[in-house]
Amino acid sequence: MKQANKSVDMTGGINHLENINNADLPKAIDKAFASGAAVQMRSELDDLPIFKALRVYWRVSLFCMMCAFGGALEGYQVSIASSIVSNKGFIREMTNGGTKLNPTHVAVWGGMLSTGQLIGVGFLQMATDRLGRKIAMHLTWLTLCIAVALESATSNWLYWLFAKLVGGAGLGMMQATSPMYISELSPTQARGFLTTSYMFWYVLAQIFAPLALRQLDISDPYNFKTAIYTQWGMLGVLLIINVFLPESPWWLAQRGKYDSAEKVLASTHRGVPGYDVKNELAIIVATVEHERLDMAENKNQLAQVFQGTNAWRLFISFWPKAMQQLAGQSVTNNYGTYFFQLAGNAAPFTVTIILAVCQLAGVLSSSLISDKFGRRWLTIGLFGAGTVAVLGIGILGSFDYQSQQLGSLLVFFGCLSNFGVIGGAGVAYSYVVDIPSQQLRSKTASVALMGSFCLGLTFNYTVPLMLKAWSLQTGYFFGAAGTLACLVGYLVLPEIARRTPAEIDEMFQDKLAPRKFRKHITQVQLFLEEKENMQRIPGEDKA
């Protein structure tokens, strides 16, 4: 963003904001931009301490946490899919009375879930910008209802296959919608914490699916549908949440619905000391208008995602999710039980609890410190820890890892890998939804997620083959891949903690090196400092 020749105070310089109709606000802002004036695009309240902001913005924080609850349904769905294959009743139903599942069917179910995610994300990105974030949430809910209905009525492996396709589509749609909505609604300085809360619910729910199946295994070993039916309760809660959540004010401003955006800001920030609804709306509109003016020459938004600076932002959005895959998630998360069996602990429920605790610790760590200490080094550090752990597993594969001492070390590396990779996955969502511009946010995030799903789908098919051929020495491959991923991450990941969308836009437009984002002082910041300094000067001195 170029240095402005003069400054336009958003609280008075444009004939006073309170005297401007919302419909005329974009014209006034465009006129200011055309004259070369600076326009306020960061709020004074964005400098509040993180936990004070959570307390002051308690209503917004509550809405974000409610939206994040969708992650619980995703985690439960994924965990049900992986745990139910050991249920005796499920095996009997899928094999027409047999006692062993066809390995090909199991592999195809897993692949179909990932394929469904690709389809869901691709479909939803066409609707979310046009219809809104709330409509996208309702479409996601409806898709998941269809999936659970199919699971509830399943009677053979083909029905279950189709249920996994539809369920995967619903989960992909949820990943493309919920973190983005949270990012747009949350206060700047707490955005990382609230976005990561989606992953917290995801991990927490993964404990309850195997718990439900374990209780059924004790009380009614051939009953598997009760665990499926429990999802209806979660869907009921999710519907209530979706009804009460407000529409994203950023999407409303993007679509020119300024009065509706103002109403949402007024209701969600009611009682916040010093919160000026009109001024905050003007900041959102100014950010949206500045992006719109930059994109005016090309109306094909999907094509713009792959062009110039937007393509660079797409790659950065995608890379943390790629790091998640390359650091060995498919090995130590998806096949955690396998490593514990090699170490002499074959109790699936015990393994699930141990890994879930490690994952929860990783997610809680990343969510609590991502805003205060930054996301760049946290992302590299967590995935780096996962990489070291999976490399350690590969090294152990060259020795007698079934001995007691090395077996304990193998369990430790498995836990460390889950801590790092799942903790890093929470921060990765922040990059997916915060790096893109507002105009291209949903499309860029969807393409980035589709890229990560493709990697996941690839490893879903190849990791079993690797483990069969190389056993623990598979860790060498992911140790090398994770190291390379972290090196690339060091070069390309910027620090975006406590930055507004306008500041992120400015630094990308100025082609600033990602490593310099953290200490860079933007024109957005300078304008706000100038405005605050002017307000401290008595009126007679200004004159």
Coordinates of C-alpha atoms in Angstrom, one line a residue:
M1 CA 0.0 0.0 0.0
K2 CA 1.5 3.3 -1.0
Q3 CA 2.1 6.1 1.5
A4 CA -0.9 8.4 1.5
N5 CA -0.5 12.1 0.8
K6 CA -3.2 13.0 3.3
S7 CA -5.2 11.3 5.9
V8 CA -9.0 10.9 6.0
D9 CA -10.3 10.4 9.6
M10 CA -13.0 7.8 9.3
T11 CA -14.7 9.3 12.4
G12 CA -15.0 12.8 10.9
G13 CA -13.1 13.4 7.7
I14 CA -15.8 12.0 5.4
N15 CA -18.5 14.4 6.6
H16 CA -18.9 12.4 9.8
L17 CA -19.7 8.8 9.6
E18 CA -22.9 9.1 11.6
N19 CA -24.3 11.4 8.9
I20 CA -23.6 9.0 6.0
N21 CA -26.1 6.5 4.9
N22 CA -24.7 2.9 4.8
A23 CA -25.5 2.8 1.1
D24 CA -23.3 5.8 0.4
L25 CA -20.5 4.6 2.6
P26 CA -18.6 2.7 -0.2
K27 CA -18.8 5.8 -2.5
A28 CA -17.3 8.0 0.2
I29 CA -14.5 5.5 0.9
D30 CA -13.8 5.0 -2.9
K31 CA -13.6 8.8 -3.2
A32 CA -11.0 8.9 -0.4
F33 CA -9.0 6.1 -2.0
A34 CA -9.1 7.9 -5.4
S35 CA -7.8 11.1 -3.8
G36 CA -4.8 9.3 -2.4
A37 CA -6.0 9.6 1.2
A38 CA -5.4 7.0 3.9
V39 CA -8.5 5.3 5.3
Q40 CA -8.8 3.7 8.7
M41 CA -8.7 -0.2 8.3
R42 CA -7.8 -1.2 11.9
S43 CA -9.8 -0.7 15.0
E44 CA -8.4 0.9 18.2
L45 CA -9.9 -2.1 20.0
D46 CA -7.7 -4.5 18.1
D47 CA -4.8 -3.6 20.5
L48 CA -6.6 -5.0 23.6
P49 CA -4.8 -7.9 25.3
I50 CA -5.9 -11.3 24.1
F51 CA -7.7 -12.6 27.2
K52 CA -9.2 -9.2 27.9
A53 CA -10.6 -9.2 24.4
L54 CA -12.1 -12.6 25.0
R55 CA -13.8 -11.2 28.1
V56 CA -14.9 -8.0 26.5
Y57 CA -16.1 -9.7 23.3
W58 CA -17.7 -12.6 25.2
R59 CA -20.8 -12.7 23.0
V60 CA -18.7 -13.0 19.8
S61 CA -16.4 -15.5 21.4
L62 CA -19.5 -17.6 22.4
F63 CA -20.8 -17.6 18.9
C64 CA -17.4 -18.7 17.6
M65 CA -17.2 -21.5 20.1
M66 CA -20.7 -22.6 19.2
C67 CA -19.8 -22.7 15.5
A68 CA -16.6 -24.7 16.4
F69 CA -18.8 -27.4 17.9
G70 CA -19.3 -28.7 14.4
G71 CA -15.7 -30.0 14.7
A72 CA -17.1 -32.5 17.3
L73 CA -19.4 -34.0 14.7
E74 CA -16.6 -34.3 12.2
G75 CA -14.3 -35.9 14.8
Y76 CA -17.0 -38.3 15.8
Q77 CA -17.8 -39.3 12.2
V78 CA -14.2 -39.9 11.4
S79 CA -13.7 -41.9 14.6
I80 CA -16.8 -44.0 14.1
A81 CA -15.6 -44.9 10.6
S82 CA -12.3 -46.2 11.8
S83 CA -13.5 -47.8 15.0
I84 CA -16.7 -49.6 13.9
V85 CA -14.8 -52.0 11.6
S86 CA -13.8 -54.0 14.7
N87 CA -17.5 -54.4 15.9
K88 CA -18.8 -58.0 15.5
G89 CA -22.2 -56.9 14.5
F90 CA -20.9 -54.5 11.8
I91 CA -18.6 -57.3 10.5
R92 CA -21.6 -59.7 10.3
E93 CA -23.8 -57.1 8.6
M94 CA -21.2 -56.2 6.0
T95 CA -20.2 -59.8 5.2
N96 CA -23.6 -61.4 5.1
G97 CA -22.9 -63.4 8.2
G98 CA -19.1 -63.7 7.9
T99 CA -16.5 -63.1 10.6
K100 CA -13.9 -61.1 8.7
L101 CA -14.1 -57.9 6.6
N102 CA -12.8 -57.8 3.1
P103 CA -9.6 -55.7 3.3
T104 CA -10.4 -54.2 -0.1
H105 CA -13.8 -53.0 1.2
V106 CA -12.1 -51.4 4.2
A107 CA -9.6 -49.6 2.0
V108 CA -12.3 -48.4 -0.4
W109 CA -14.4 -47.0 2.5
G110 CA -11.5 -44.9 3.7
G111 CA -10.8 -43.7 0.1
M112 CA -14.4 -42.9 -0.4
L113 CA -14.5 -40.7 2.7
S114 CA -11.6 -38.6 1.3
T115 CA -13.2 -38.5 -2.1
G116 CA -16.4 -37.2 -0.6
Q117 CA -14.4 -34.4 1.1
L118 CA -13.1 -33.3 -2.2
I119 CA -16.5 -33.3 -3.7
G120 CA -18.0 -31.4 -0.8
V121 CA -15.5 -28.7 -0.7
G122 CA -15.6 -28.2 -4.5
F123 CA -19.4 -28.0 -4.5
L124 CA -19.7 -25.7 -1.5
Q125 CA -17.2 -23.0 -2.7
M126 CA -19.6 -22.3 -5.5
A127 CA -22.4 -21.6 -3.1
T128 CA -20.8 -20.1 0.0
D129 CA -20.0 -16.7 -1.6
R130 CA -23.3 -16.4 -3.4
L131 CA -25.7 -17.6 -0.7
G132 CA -23.8 -16.8 2.5
R133 CA -22.0 -18.5 5.3
K134 CA -25.3 -19.5 7.2
I135 CA -26.8 -21.1 4.1
A136 CA -23.6 -23.0 3.6
M137 CA -23.9 -24.3 7.2
H138 CA -27.5 -25.4 6.6
L139 CA -26.4 -27.2 3.4
T140 CA -23.6 -28.9 5.4
W141 CA -26.1 -30.0 8.1
L142 CA -28.5 -31.4 5.5
T143 CA -25.7 -33.3 3.8
L144 CA -24.6 -34.8 7.2
C145 CA -28.3 -35.7 8.0
I146 CA -28.5 -37.7 4.7
A147 CA -25.2 -39.4 5.5
V148 CA -26.3 -40.4 9.0
A149 CA -29.6 -41.6 7.6
L150 CA -27.8 -43.8 5.2
E151 CA -25.5 -45.2 7.9
S152 CA -28.6 -45.9 10.1
A153 CA -30.2 -47.9 7.3
T154 CA -27.1 -49.6 6.0
S155 CA -27.4 -53.3 5.4
N156 CA -24.4 -54.2 3.2
W157 CA -21.0 -52.9 2.3
L158 CA -22.2 -50.9 -0.8
Y159 CA -24.7 -49.0 1.3
W160 CA -21.9 -48.2 3.7
L161 CA -19.7 -47.1 0.8
F162 CA -22.3 -44.6 -0.4
A163 CA -22.9 -43.4 3.2
K164 CA -19.1 -42.7 3.5
L165 CA -19.2 -40.7 0.2
V166 CA -22.0 -38.5 1.4
G167 CA -20.5 -38.3 4.9
G168 CA -17.2 -37.2 3.5
A169 CA -18.9 -34.5 1.4
G170 CA -20.5 -33.2 4.6
L171 CA -17.3 -33.2 6.5
G172 CA -15.4 -31.4 3.6
M173 CA -18.2 -28.8 3.5
M174 CA -17.9 -28.3 7.3
Q175 CA -14.1 -27.8 7.1
A176 CA -14.6 -25.2 4.3
T177 CA -17.2 -23.3 6.3
S178 CA -16.8 -23.3 10.0
P179 CA -13.2 -22.2 10.4
M180 CA -13.8 -19.4 7.8
Y181 CA -16.9 -18.2 9.6
I182 CA -15.0 -18.2 12.9
S183 CA -12.2 -16.2 11.4
E184 CA -14.6 -13.6 10.0
L185 CA -16.5 -13.2 13.2
S186 CA -13.8 -13.3 15.8
P187 CA -11.8 -10.3 17.1
T188 CA -8.4 -9.7 15.5
Q189 CA -6.3 -10.5 18.6
A190 CA -8.1 -13.7 19.5
R191 CA -8.6 -15.1 16.0
G192 CA -6.0 -17.9 16.3
F193 CA -7.5 -19.1 19.6
L194 CA -11.0 -19.2 18.4
T195 CA -10.2 -20.7 15.0
T196 CA -8.1 -23.5 16.7
S197 CA -11.1 -24.3 19.0
Y198 CA -12.6 -26.1 16.0
M199 CA -9.7 -28.6 16.2
F200 CA -10.2 -28.9 19.9
W201 CA -13.8 -30.1 19.5
Y202 CA -12.6 -32.4 16.7
V203 CA -10.1 -34.2 18.9
L204 CA -12.3 -34.3 22.0
A205 CA -15.1 -36.0 20.1
Q206 CA -12.7 -38.7 18.8
I207 CA -12.6 -40.1 22.4
F208 CA -16.4 -40.7 22.6
A209 CA -16.9 -42.8 19.4
P210 CA -14.6 -45.7 20.5
L211 CA -16.0 -45.3 24.1
A212 CA -19.5 -45.8 22.8
L213 CA -18.5 -48.9 20.8
R214 CA -16.5 -50.3 23.7
Q215 CA -19.6 -50.1 26.0
L216 CA -21.6 -51.8 23.3
D217 CA -19.0 -54.5 22.9
I218 CA -19.4 -55.2 26.6
S219 CA -23.2 -55.0 26.8
D220 CA -24.3 -56.0 23.3
P221 CA -21.4 -57.1 21.1
Y222 CA -23.5 -57.4 17.9
N223 CA -25.1 -53.9 18.2
F224 CA -23.3 -51.3 16.2
K225 CA -26.2 -49.0 15.1
T226 CA -26.7 -47.4 18.5
A227 CA -23.3 -45.7 18.1
I228 CA -24.5 -44.4 14.8
Y229 CA -27.8 -43.2 16.2
T230 CA -26.0 -41.1 18.8
Q231 CA -25.0 -38.8 15.9
W232 CA -28.7 -37.6 15.6
G233 CA -28.4 -35.9 19.0
M234 CA -25.3 -34.0 17.8
L235 CA -27.1 -33.0 14.6
G236 CA -30.0 -31.7 16.6
V237 CA -27.6 -29.5 18.7
L238 CA -25.9 -28.4 15.5
L239 CA -29.2 -27.3 13.9
I240 CA -30.0 -25.2 17.0
I241 CA -26.6 -23.6 16.8
N242 CA -26.9 -22.9 13.1
V243 CA -30.3 -21.2 13.6
F244 CA -29.0 -18.9 16.3
L245 CA -25.7 -17.9 14.7
P246 CA -25.7 -14.5 12.9
E247 CA -24.5 -14.1 9.3
S248 CA -20.9 -13.1 8.9
P249 CA -20.8 -9.2 8.7
W250 CA -17.8 -9.5 6.4
W251 CA -19.8 -11.5 3.9
L252 CA -22.8 -9.1 4.2
A253 CA -20.5 -6.1 3.5
Q254 CA -18.9 -8.0 0.6
R255 CA -22.4 -8.5 -0.9
G256 CA -23.4 -4.9 -0.3
K257 CA -25.8 -5.6 2.5
Y258 CA -24.5 -2.8 4.7
D259 CA -27.6 -2.3 6.9
S260 CA -27.7 -6.0 7.7
A261 CA -24.0 -6.0 8.5
E262 CA -24.5 -3.0 10.8
K263 CA -27.3 -4.9 12.6
V264 CA -25.1 -8.0 13.1
L265 CA -22.3 -5.9 14.5
A266 CA -24.6 -4.0 16.8
S267 CA -26.2 -7.2 18.2
T268 CA -23.0 -9.3 18.5
H269 CA -21.0 -6.4 20.1
R270 CA -23.7 -5.0 22.4
G271 CA -22.3 -3.7 25.6
V272 CA -18.6 -3.7 24.4
P273 CA -17.0 -0.5 25.9
G274 CA -15.8 1.9 23.3
Y275 CA -17.2 -0.1 20.4
D276 CA -18.5 2.3 17.6
V277 CA -20.7 0.2 15.3
K278 CA -20.5 2.7 12.4
N279 CA -16.8 3.1 12.6
E280 CA -16.2 -0.7 12.7
L281 CA -18.6 -1.2 9.8
A282 CA -16.6 1.5 7.9
I283 CA -13.4 -0.4 8.6
I284 CA -14.9 -3.6 7.1
V285 CA -16.3 -1.8 4.1
A286 CA -13.0 0.0 3.5
T287 CA -11.1 -3.3 3.5
V288 CA -13.6 -4.9 1.1
E289 CA -13.7 -1.8 -1.2
H290 CA -9.9 -1.6 -1.3
E291 CA -9.7 -5.3 -2.5
R292 CA -12.6 -4.7 -4.9
L293 CA -10.8 -1.8 -6.6
D294 CA -7.6 -3.9 -7.0
M295 CA -9.6 -6.7 -8.6
A296 CA -11.9 -4.6 -10.8
E297 CA -10.1 -5.5 -14.0
N298 CA -10.8 -9.3 -13.7
K299 CA -14.2 -10.5 -12.8
N300 CA -13.4 -14.2 -12.9
Q301 CA -12.6 -14.8 -9.3
L302 CA -11.8 -18.5 -9.6
A303 CA -9.2 -17.7 -12.2
Q304 CA -7.7 -14.9 -10.0
V305 CA -7.0 -17.5 -7.2
F306 CA -4.3 -18.9 -9.5
Q307 CA -2.8 -15.6 -10.6
G308 CA -0.1 -13.3 -9.3
T309 CA -0.1 -12.5 -5.6
N310 CA -3.3 -14.5 -5.1
A311 CA -1.6 -17.7 -6.3
W312 CA 1.2 -17.0 -3.8
R313 CA -1.4 -16.6 -1.0
L314 CA -3.0 -19.8 -2.2
F315 CA 0.2 -21.7 -1.8
I316 CA 0.8 -20.3 1.7
S317 CA -2.8 -21.2 2.7
F318 CA -2.2 -24.8 1.5
W319 CA 1.3 -25.4 2.8
P320 CA 0.6 -25.9 6.5
K321 CA -2.0 -28.5 5.7
A322 CA 0.6 -30.1 3.4
M323 CA 3.1 -30.1 6.3
Q324 CA 0.5 -31.9 8.3
Q325 CA 0.5 -34.8 5.8
L326 CA 4.2 -34.8 5.1
A327 CA 5.1 -34.9 8.8
G328 CA 3.5 -38.3 9.0
Q329 CA -0.1 -37.9 10.2
S330 CA -1.2 -40.9 8.1
V331 CA 1.4 -43.0 9.9
T332 CA 1.2 -42.2 13.6
N333 CA -2.4 -40.9 13.8
N334 CA -4.2 -43.3 11.4
Y335 CA -2.0 -46.3 12.4
G336 CA -1.3 -45.5 16.1
T337 CA -2.7 -48.8 17.2
Y338 CA -0.3 -50.6 15.0
F339 CA 2.7 -49.0 16.7
F340 CA 1.4 -49.8 20.2
Q341 CA 0.9 -53.4 19.1
L342 CA 4.5 -53.6 18.1
A343 CA 5.4 -52.2 21.5
G344 CA 3.3 -54.9 23.2
N345 CA 0.1 -52.9 24.0
A346 CA -2.7 -54.3 21.8
A347 CA -5.6 -52.8 23.8
P348 CA -7.4 -50.5 21.2
F349 CA -9.2 -48.5 23.8
T350 CA -6.1 -47.8 25.8
V351 CA -4.3 -46.7 22.7
T352 CA -7.2 -44.4 21.7
I353 CA -7.2 -42.6 25.1
I354 CA -3.4 -42.2 25.2
L355 CA -3.3 -40.7 21.7
A356 CA -6.3 -38.5 22.3
V357 CA -4.7 -37.0 25.4
C358 CA -1.5 -36.3 23.4
Q359 CA -3.6 -34.7 20.6
L360 CA -5.6 -32.6 23.1
A361 CA -2.4 -31.4 24.7
G362 CA -1.1 -30.4 21.3
V363 CA -4.3 -28.5 20.3
L364 CA -4.6 -26.8 23.7
S365 CA -1.0 -25.7 23.5
S366 CA -1.4 -24.3 20.0
S367 CA -4.7 -22.5 20.8
L368 CA -3.5 -20.9 24.0
I369 CA -0.3 -19.4 22.6
S370 CA -0.8 -18.9 18.9
D371 CA -2.1 -15.3 19.3
K372 CA 0.4 -14.2 21.9
F373 CA 3.6 -15.8 20.5
G374 CA 2.7 -16.1 16.9
R375 CA 1.7 -18.8 14.4
R376 CA 4.8 -19.0 12.2
W377 CA 7.3 -20.5 14.6
L378 CA 4.5 -22.4 16.4
T379 CA 3.5 -24.1 13.1
I380 CA 7.1 -24.9 12.2
G381 CA 7.9 -26.1 15.7
L382 CA 4.9 -28.4 16.1
F383 CA 5.3 -30.0 12.7
G384 CA 9.1 -30.1 13.3
A385 CA 8.5 -32.1 16.6
G386 CA 6.2 -34.5 14.6
T387 CA 8.9 -34.9 12.0
V388 CA 11.6 -35.7 14.6
A389 CA 9.3 -38.2 16.2
V390 CA 8.5 -40.0 13.0
L391 CA 12.2 -40.0 12.0
G392 CA 12.9 -41.6 15.4
I393 CA 10.4 -44.3 14.6
G394 CA 12.2 -45.0 11.4
I395 CA 15.5 -45.2 13.2
L396 CA 14.0 -47.6 15.8
G397 CA 12.9 -49.8 12.8
S398 CA 16.6 -50.5 12.2
F399 CA 16.9 -52.1 15.7
D400 CA 15.1 -54.6 17.9
Y401 CA 12.2 -52.3 18.6
Q402 CA 10.2 -55.2 20.3
S403 CA 12.5 -55.1 23.3
Q404 CA 11.1 -53.4 26.4
Q405 CA 13.4 -50.4 26.3
L406 CA 13.0 -49.6 22.6
G407 CA 9.3 -50.5 22.8
S408 CA 8.7 -47.7 25.4
L409 CA 10.7 -45.3 23.2
L410 CA 8.5 -46.3 20.3
V411 CA 5.4 -45.4 22.3
F412 CA 7.0 -42.1 23.3
F413 CA 7.7 -41.2 19.6
G414 CA 4.1 -42.1 18.7
C415 CA 2.8 -39.8 21.3
L416 CA 5.1 -37.0 20.4
S417 CA 4.2 -37.3 16.7
N418 CA 0.5 -37.0 17.6
F419 CA 1.1 -34.0 19.9
G420 CA 3.0 -32.2 17.2
V421 CA 1.1 -33.1 14.1
I422 CA -2.4 -32.6 15.5
G423 CA -1.4 -29.5 17.4
G424 CA 0.0 -28.0 14.2
A425 CA -3.2 -29.0 12.3
G426 CA -5.1 -26.6 14.5
V427 CA -2.9 -23.7 13.6
A428 CA -3.0 -24.8 9.9
Y429 CA -6.7 -23.8 9.7
S430 CA -5.7 -20.3 10.7
Y431 CA -3.5 -20.1 7.6
V432 CA -6.2 -21.6 5.4
V433 CA -8.8 -19.0 6.3
D434 CA -6.7 -15.9 7.2
I435 CA -4.2 -15.7 4.4
P436 CA -6.6 -15.2 1.5
S437 CA -8.1 -11.8 0.7
Q438 CA -11.8 -11.3 1.7
Q439 CA -13.0 -11.3 -1.9
L440 CA -11.3 -14.7 -2.6
R441 CA -11.4 -16.2 0.9
S442 CA -13.9 -19.0 0.3
K443 CA -12.5 -20.0 -3.1
T444 CA -8.9 -19.9 -2.0
A445 CA -9.6 -21.8 1.3
S446 CA -11.5 -24.4 -0.7
V447 CA -8.8 -25.0 -3.2
A448 CA -6.2 -25.2 -0.4
L449 CA -8.3 -27.8 1.4
M450 CA -8.8 -29.8 -1.8
G451 CA -5.0 -29.9 -2.2
S452 CA -4.6 -31.3 1.3
F453 CA -7.4 -33.8 0.7
C454 CA -5.6 -35.0 -2.4
L455 CA -2.4 -35.6 -0.3
G456 CA -4.4 -37.3 2.3
L457 CA -6.1 -39.5 -0.2
T458 CA -2.7 -40.4 -1.7
F459 CA -1.2 -41.4 1.7
N460 CA -4.4 -43.3 2.6
Y461 CA -3.6 -45.7 -0.2
T462 CA 0.2 -45.7 0.0
V463 CA 1.0 -45.8 3.7
P464 CA -0.4 -49.4 4.2
L465 CA 1.8 -50.5 1.3
M466 CA 4.8 -48.7 2.9
L467 CA 4.1 -50.3 6.3
K468 CA 3.8 -53.7 4.7
A469 CA 7.1 -53.3 2.8
W470 CA 9.2 -51.3 5.2
S471 CA 7.4 -51.6 8.6
L472 CA 8.7 -48.9 11.0
Q473 CA 11.4 -47.8 8.5
T474 CA 8.5 -46.0 6.8
G475 CA 9.5 -43.3 9.3
Y476 CA 12.6 -42.5 7.3
F477 CA 10.4 -41.4 4.3
F478 CA 8.2 -39.1 6.4
G479 CA 11.2 -37.9 8.4
A480 CA 12.8 -36.7 5.1
A481 CA 9.5 -35.4 3.7
G482 CA 8.7 -33.6 7.0
T483 CA 12.1 -32.0 7.2
L484 CA 11.7 -30.7 3.6
A485 CA 8.2 -29.4 4.5
C486 CA 9.5 -27.5 7.5
L487 CA 12.3 -26.0 5.5
V488 CA 9.8 -24.7 2.9
G489 CA 7.6 -23.6 5.8
Y490 CA 10.5 -21.5 7.2
L491 CA 10.8 -19.8 3.8
V492 CA 7.1 -19.2 3.0
L493 CA 5.1 -18.9 6.2
P494 CA 4.4 -15.3 7.3
E495 CA 3.5 -14.2 10.8
I496 CA -0.1 -13.1 10.8
A497 CA -1.1 -13.1 14.5
R498 CA -3.0 -10.0 15.6
R499 CA -3.0 -8.7 12.0
T500 CA -6.2 -7.3 10.4
P501 CA -7.2 -8.4 6.9
A502 CA -6.2 -5.0 5.6
E503 CA -2.7 -5.3 7.0
I504 CA -2.3 -8.8 5.5
D505 CA -3.5 -7.4 2.2
E506 CA -1.0 -4.5 2.4
M507 CA 2.0 -6.7 3.1
F508 CA 1.2 -9.0 0.3
Q509 CA 0.6 -6.1 -2.1
D510 CA 4.0 -4.7 -1.1
K511 CA 5.5 -8.1 -1.8
L512 CA 7.1 -8.3 1.6
A513 CA 9.2 -11.4 2.4
P514 CA 7.1 -13.7 4.7
R515 CA 9.9 -13.8 7.3
K516 CA 9.6 -10.0 7.7
F517 CA 5.8 -9.9 8.4
R518 CA 6.2 -10.0 12.1
K519 CA 8.2 -6.8 12.7
H520 CA 6.8 -4.8 9.7
I521 CA 4.9 -1.6 10.5
T522 CA 2.1 -1.2 8.0
Q523 CA 0.5 2.0 6.7
V524 CA -2.7 0.8 8.4
Q525 CA -0.9 0.9 11.8
L526 CA 0.7 4.2 11.1
F527 CA -2.6 5.8 10.2
L528 CA -4.2 4.5 13.5
E529 CA -1.2 5.8 15.5
E530 CA -1.5 9.2 13.8
K531 CA -5.2 9.3 14.5
E532 CA -4.7 8.4 18.2
N533 CA -1.9 11.0 18.6
M534 CA -4.2 13.7 17.0
Q535 CA -7.0 12.8 19.5
R536 CA -4.6 13.4 22.4
I537 CA -3.9 16.9 21.3
P538 CA -6.3 19.5 22.7
G539 CA -8.7 21.1 20.2
E540 CA -7.1 24.6 20.4
D541 CA -3.6 23.2 19.8
K542 CA -4.8 21.3 16.6
A543 CA -6.1 24.6 15.3

